C-alpha cells in the first residue's frame, strides 16, 4: 500500500518533539504540506525545518486556538488533516488536585483541542474530506497510577471524539484517537525520572520494570506510533472512524 498525501494540508499540534514531530515527519514524507505548533520558535525550527508554517503558541492560553487556526489557514489555505496533540500534565494522585490545576489542564489539554477542531472541521465538511486525529493515552483504557489528571481529562476527549465521529461521518470526515502506551520520548523519560525520585530507584530500574510489563519487552519508537497516525490520515483509512487505536506493544491486557 502506498500512502500519497500530496495536495493534503496537515496541522500538527505539539510537533517540536516526541510523538507530534514523528507524525508531522510521517505526513510530510507521504507528501502533505504541514504546519506545526509548539511553544518555542527555536525548537520548532530545529525539529521541523521543512514545515510550511511553524506556529508558536501555548495551548494553555485562552486565545491560542483562534490564533493557531488563523495562522494555519493563512499558511496552508485550508486544513484537511488535524492532529490534536498536547503536552502532558504533571503526575499526581487523584486525591487533592487543586481546582486551579484541573481548570488549567482542562484548558490546555481538552478545551484548546475542541475549540481548534470547531474552527477547522467546517472546512473539511465543506470539502467532503477530512481527518481528525486526537492523541491521548492508554490511560483512558487502563488508568495509569499517579497520572490522575491525564487519566481523567483524556477520558473526556474519548467521549467527545466518538460523538464527533458520528456527526461528521456523513461528510467524509473521519475522527479517531491514537493511544500511546510507552513510546520513547522526552515525556516518558521525565516521567520515569520522576517515578525514580518518588520511589527511591534509579531511572534505569524504573524503565526496566516498565519494559517487563510490556509483551514486546521494550518501549515503542516514535516512528512506530506515527505510522498508525499516518495510516488513519490517509485516503486508504476512509472507512475507519470513531475508533481508538492503541500503539502499546501489547501493554494493555484487555481486548
Ligand atoms: N510518549 C508516550 O508514550 C505517551 C504515553 C501516553 C500519553 N502521552 C501523551 O501524548 C502527548 C505527546 O507525548 P510526547 O511523548 O510526544 O510528549 P513530549 O515529548 O513532551 O512532547 C510534547 C510536545 O507538545 C509541545 N507542547 C507541550 N506543551 C505545550 C503547550 N502548552 N502548548 C503547545 N505545545 C505544547 C511540546 O513542545 P514545546 O515544549 O516546544 O512547546 C512538544 O512538542 C503528551 O500529552 C503525552 O502526555 C505520551
PDB file of N, CA, C and O in Angstrom, residues 106-140:
ATOM      1  N   UNK A 106      -7.456  21.398  31.911  1.00  0.00           N
ATOM      2  CA  UNK A 106      -8.605  21.221  31.011  1.00  0.00           C
ATOM      3  C   UNK A 106      -8.484  22.188  29.839  1.00  0.00           C
ATOM      4  O   UNK A 106      -8.691  21.828  28.677  1.00  0.00           O
ATOM      5  N   UNK A 107      -8.109  23.426  30.154  1.00  0.00           N
ATOM      6  CA  UNK A 107      -7.952  24.445  29.096  1.00  0.00           C
ATOM      7  C   UNK A 107      -6.878  24.014  28.094  1.00  0.00           C
ATOM      8  O   UNK A 107      -7.075  24.065  26.887  1.00  0.00           O
ATOM      9  N   UNK A 108      -5.732  23.567  28.614  1.00  0.00           N
ATOM     10  CA  UNK A 108      -4.585  23.261  27.743  1.00  0.00           C
ATOM     11  C   UNK A 108      -4.766  21.950  26.980  1.00  0.00           C
ATOM     12  O   UNK A 108      -4.406  21.850  25.807  1.00  0.00           O
ATOM     13  N   UNK A 109      -5.318  20.921  27.653  1.00  0.00           N
ATOM     14  CA  UNK A 109      -5.312  19.576  27.065  1.00  0.00           C
ATOM     15  C   UNK A 109      -6.612  19.209  26.370  1.00  0.00           C
ATOM     16  O   UNK A 109      -6.627  18.291  25.548  1.00  0.00           O
ATOM     17  N   UNK A 110      -7.701  19.866  26.742  1.00  0.00           N
ATOM     18  CA  UNK A 110      -9.013  19.441  26.242  1.00  0.00           C
ATOM     19  C   UNK A 110      -9.688  20.568  25.458  1.00  0.00           C
ATOM     20  O   UNK A 110      -9.940  20.455  24.256  1.00  0.00           O
ATOM     21  N   UNK A 111      -9.952  21.680  26.153  1.00  0.00           N
ATOM     22  CA  UNK A 111     -10.727  22.749  25.528  1.00  0.00           C
ATOM     23  C   UNK A 111     -10.033  23.316  24.289  1.00  0.00           C
ATOM     24  O   UNK A 111     -10.677  23.596  23.277  1.00  0.00           O
ATOM     25  N   UNK A 112      -8.715  23.474  24.368  1.00  0.00           N
ATOM     26  CA  UNK A 112      -7.992  24.046  23.222  1.00  0.00           C
ATOM     27  C   UNK A 112      -8.170  23.159  21.982  1.00  0.00           C
ATOM     28  O   UNK A 112      -8.355  23.658  20.876  1.00  0.00           O
ATOM     29  N   UNK A 113      -8.151  21.843  22.180  1.00  0.00           N
ATOM     30  CA  UNK A 113      -8.285  20.919  21.046  1.00  0.00           C
ATOM     31  C   UNK A 113      -9.713  20.972  20.475  1.00  0.00           C
ATOM     32  O   UNK A 113      -9.921  20.945  19.260  1.00  0.00           O
ATOM     33  N   UNK A 114     -10.700  21.076  21.380  1.00  0.00           N
ATOM     34  CA  UNK A 114     -12.091  21.159  20.917  1.00  0.00           C
ATOM     35  C   UNK A 114     -12.335  22.451  20.144  1.00  0.00           C
ATOM     36  O   UNK A 114     -12.973  22.445  19.088  1.00  0.00           O
ATOM     37  N   UNK A 115     -11.800  23.569  20.676  1.00  0.00           N
ATOM     38  CA  UNK A 115     -12.024  24.859  20.010  1.00  0.00           C
ATOM     39  C   UNK A 115     -11.368  24.883  18.633  1.00  0.00           C
ATOM     40  O   UNK A 115     -11.936  25.391  17.671  1.00  0.00           O
ATOM     41  N   UNK A 116     -10.178  24.342  18.557  1.00  0.00           N
ATOM     42  CA  UNK A 116      -9.463  24.329  17.279  1.00  0.00           C
ATOM     43  C   UNK A 116     -10.213  23.457  16.269  1.00  0.00           C
ATOM     44  O   UNK A 116     -10.354  23.811  15.091  1.00  0.00           O
ATOM     45  N   UNK A 117     -10.704  22.333  16.740  1.00  0.00           N
ATOM     46  CA  UNK A 117     -11.486  21.450  15.864  1.00  0.00           C
ATOM     47  C   UNK A 117     -12.747  22.169  15.386  1.00  0.00           C
ATOM     48  O   UNK A 117     -13.122  22.067  14.212  1.00  0.00           O
ATOM     49  N   UNK A 118     -13.386  22.917  16.292  1.00  0.00           N
ATOM     50  CA  UNK A 118     -14.582  23.679  15.900  1.00  0.00           C
ATOM     51  C   UNK A 118     -14.267  24.657  14.768  1.00  0.00           C
ATOM     52  O   UNK A 118     -15.098  24.904  13.895  1.00  0.00           O
ATOM     53  N   UNK A 119     -13.065  25.218  14.786  1.00  0.00           N
ATOM     54  CA  UNK A 119     -12.688  26.169  13.733  1.00  0.00           C
ATOM     55  C   UNK A 119     -12.397  25.454  12.402  1.00  0.00           C
ATOM     56  O   UNK A 119     -12.665  25.995  11.341  1.00  0.00           O
ATOM     57  N   UNK A 120     -11.810  24.271  12.474  1.00  0.00           N
ATOM     58  CA  UNK A 120     -11.279  23.673  11.239  1.00  0.00           C
ATOM     59  C   UNK A 120     -12.185  22.602  10.622  1.00  0.00           C
ATOM     60  O   UNK A 120     -12.108  22.355   9.418  1.00  0.00           O
ATOM     61  N   UNK A 121     -13.031  21.983  11.419  1.00  0.00           N
ATOM     62  CA  UNK A 121     -13.889  20.917  10.867  1.00  0.00           C
ATOM     63  C   UNK A 121     -14.867  21.435   9.805  1.00  0.00           C
ATOM     64  O   UNK A 121     -15.108  20.726   8.812  1.00  0.00           O
ATOM     65  N   UNK A 122     -15.441  22.642   9.954  1.00  0.00           N
ATOM     66  CA  UNK A 122     -16.400  23.088   8.915  1.00  0.00           C
ATOM     67  C   UNK A 122     -15.793  23.115   7.516  1.00  0.00           C
ATOM     68  O   UNK A 122     -16.464  22.760   6.537  1.00  0.00           O
ATOM     69  N   UNK A 123     -14.528  23.488   7.387  1.00  0.00           N
ATOM     70  CA  UNK A 123     -13.874  23.482   6.067  1.00  0.00           C
ATOM     71  C   UNK A 123     -13.769  22.066   5.526  1.00  0.00           C
ATOM     72  O   UNK A 123     -13.935  21.824   4.317  1.00  0.00           O
ATOM     73  N   UNK A 124     -13.487  21.102   6.399  1.00  0.00           N
ATOM     74  CA  UNK A 124     -13.410  19.700   5.963  1.00  0.00           C
ATOM     75  C   UNK A 124     -14.780  19.226   5.477  1.00  0.00           C
ATOM     76  O   UNK A 124     -14.890  18.547   4.447  1.00  0.00           O
ATOM     77  N   UNK A 125     -15.813  19.593   6.215  1.00  0.00           N
ATOM     78  CA  UNK A 125     -17.181  19.197   5.844  1.00  0.00           C
ATOM     79  C   UNK A 125     -17.534  19.783   4.478  1.00  0.00           C
ATOM     80  O   UNK A 125     -18.084  19.093   3.607  1.00  0.00           O
ATOM     81  N   UNK A 126     -17.170  21.046   4.305  1.00  0.00           N
ATOM     82  CA  UNK A 126     -17.472  21.719   3.031  1.00  0.00           C
ATOM     83  C   UNK A 126     -16.782  21.002   1.861  1.00  0.00           C
ATOM     84  O   UNK A 126     -17.362  20.815   0.802  1.00  0.00           O
ATOM     85  N   UNK A 127     -15.544  20.560   2.102  1.00  0.00           N
ATOM     86  CA  UNK A 127     -14.784  19.891   1.025  1.00  0.00           C
ATOM     87  C   UNK A 127     -15.082  18.397   0.944  1.00  0.00           C
ATOM     88  O   UNK A 127     -14.545  17.680   0.109  1.00  0.00           O
ATOM     89  N   UNK A 128     -15.870  17.911   1.912  1.00  0.00           N
ATOM     90  CA  UNK A 128     -16.261  16.489   1.933  1.00  0.00           C
ATOM     91  C   UNK A 128     -15.069  15.558   2.119  1.00  0.00           C
ATOM     92  O   UNK A 128     -15.073  14.424   1.646  1.00  0.00           O
ATOM     93  N   UNK A 129     -14.044  16.034   2.790  1.00  0.00           N
ATOM     94  CA  UNK A 129     -12.883  15.176   3.090  1.00  0.00           C
ATOM     95  C   UNK A 129     -12.160  15.765   4.292  1.00  0.00           C
ATOM     96  O   UNK A 129     -11.841  16.963   4.308  1.00  0.00           O
ATOM     97  N   UNK A 130     -11.901  14.939   5.253  1.00  0.00           N
ATOM     98  CA  UNK A 130     -11.119  15.419   6.394  1.00  0.00           C
ATOM     99  C   UNK A 130     -10.725  14.288   7.308  1.00  0.00           C
ATOM    100  O   UNK A 130     -11.308  13.194   7.292  1.00  0.00           O
ATOM    101  N   UNK A 131      -9.670  14.569   8.093  1.00  0.00           N
ATOM    102  CA  UNK A 131      -9.171  13.595   9.061  1.00  0.00           C
ATOM    103  C   UNK A 131      -8.883  14.348  10.353  1.00  0.00           C
ATOM    104  O   UNK A 131      -8.105  15.307  10.348  1.00  0.00           O
ATOM    105  N   UNK A 132      -9.502  13.897  11.434  1.00  0.00           N
ATOM    106  CA  UNK A 132      -9.232  14.494  12.743  1.00  0.00           C
ATOM    107  C   UNK A 132      -8.698  13.391  13.643  1.00  0.00           C
ATOM    108  O   UNK A 132      -9.393  12.393  13.904  1.00  0.00           O
ATOM    109  N   UNK A 133      -7.465  13.550  14.087  1.00  0.00           N
ATOM    110  CA  UNK A 133      -6.837  12.556  14.968  1.00  0.00           C
ATOM    111  C   UNK A 133      -6.557  13.219  16.300  1.00  0.00           C
ATOM    112  O   UNK A 133      -6.057  14.348  16.342  1.00  0.00           O
ATOM    113  N   UNK A 134      -6.840  12.520  17.364  1.00  0.00           N
ATOM    114  CA  UNK A 134      -6.522  13.047  18.691  1.00  0.00           C
ATOM    115  C   UNK A 134      -5.633  12.048  19.414  1.00  0.00           C
ATOM    116  O   UNK A 134      -5.951  10.855  19.487  1.00  0.00           O
ATOM    117  N   UNK A 135      -4.519  12.558  19.916  1.00  0.00           N
ATOM    118  CA  UNK A 135      -3.573  11.708  20.644  1.00  0.00           C
ATOM    119  C   UNK A 135      -3.964  11.753  22.124  1.00  0.00           C
ATOM    120  O   UNK A 135      -4.125  12.835  22.697  1.00  0.00           O
ATOM    121  N   UNK A 136      -4.108  10.603  22.745  1.00  0.00           N
ATOM    122  CA  UNK A 136      -4.457  10.592  24.174  1.00  0.00           C
ATOM    123  C   UNK A 136      -3.447   9.723  24.902  1.00  0.00           C
ATOM    124  O   UNK A 136      -2.249  10.015  24.897  1.00  0.00           O
ATOM    125  N   UNK A 137      -3.910   8.643  25.508  1.00  0.00           N
ATOM    126  CA  UNK A 137      -3.013   7.784  26.289  1.00  0.00           C
ATOM    127  C   UNK A 137      -3.709   6.462  26.545  1.00  0.00           C
ATOM    128  O   UNK A 137      -4.945   6.413  26.638  1.00  0.00           O
ATOM    129  N   UNK A 138      -2.916   5.399  26.716  1.00  0.00           N
ATOM    130  CA  UNK A 138      -3.508   4.120  27.119  1.00  0.00           C
ATOM    131  C   UNK A 138      -4.214   4.258  28.465  1.00  0.00           C
ATOM    132  O   UNK A 138      -5.049   3.434  28.825  1.00  0.00           O
ATOM    133  N   UNK A 139      -3.907   5.337  29.190  1.00  0.00           N
ATOM    134  CA  UNK A 139      -4.544   5.577  30.498  1.00  0.00           C
ATOM    135  C   UNK A 139      -6.043   5.786  30.420  1.00  0.00           C
ATOM    136  O   UNK A 139      -6.736   5.677  31.430  1.00  0.00           O
ATOM    137  N   UNK A 140      -6.591   6.038  29.220  1.00  0.00           N
ATOM    138  CA  UNK A 140      -8.048   6.152  29.116  1.00  0.00           C
ATOM    139  C   UNK A 140      -8.689   4.768  29.111  1.00  0.00           C
ATOM    140  O   UNK A 140      -9.899   4.639  29.289  1.00  0.00           O
TER     141      UNK A 140
END
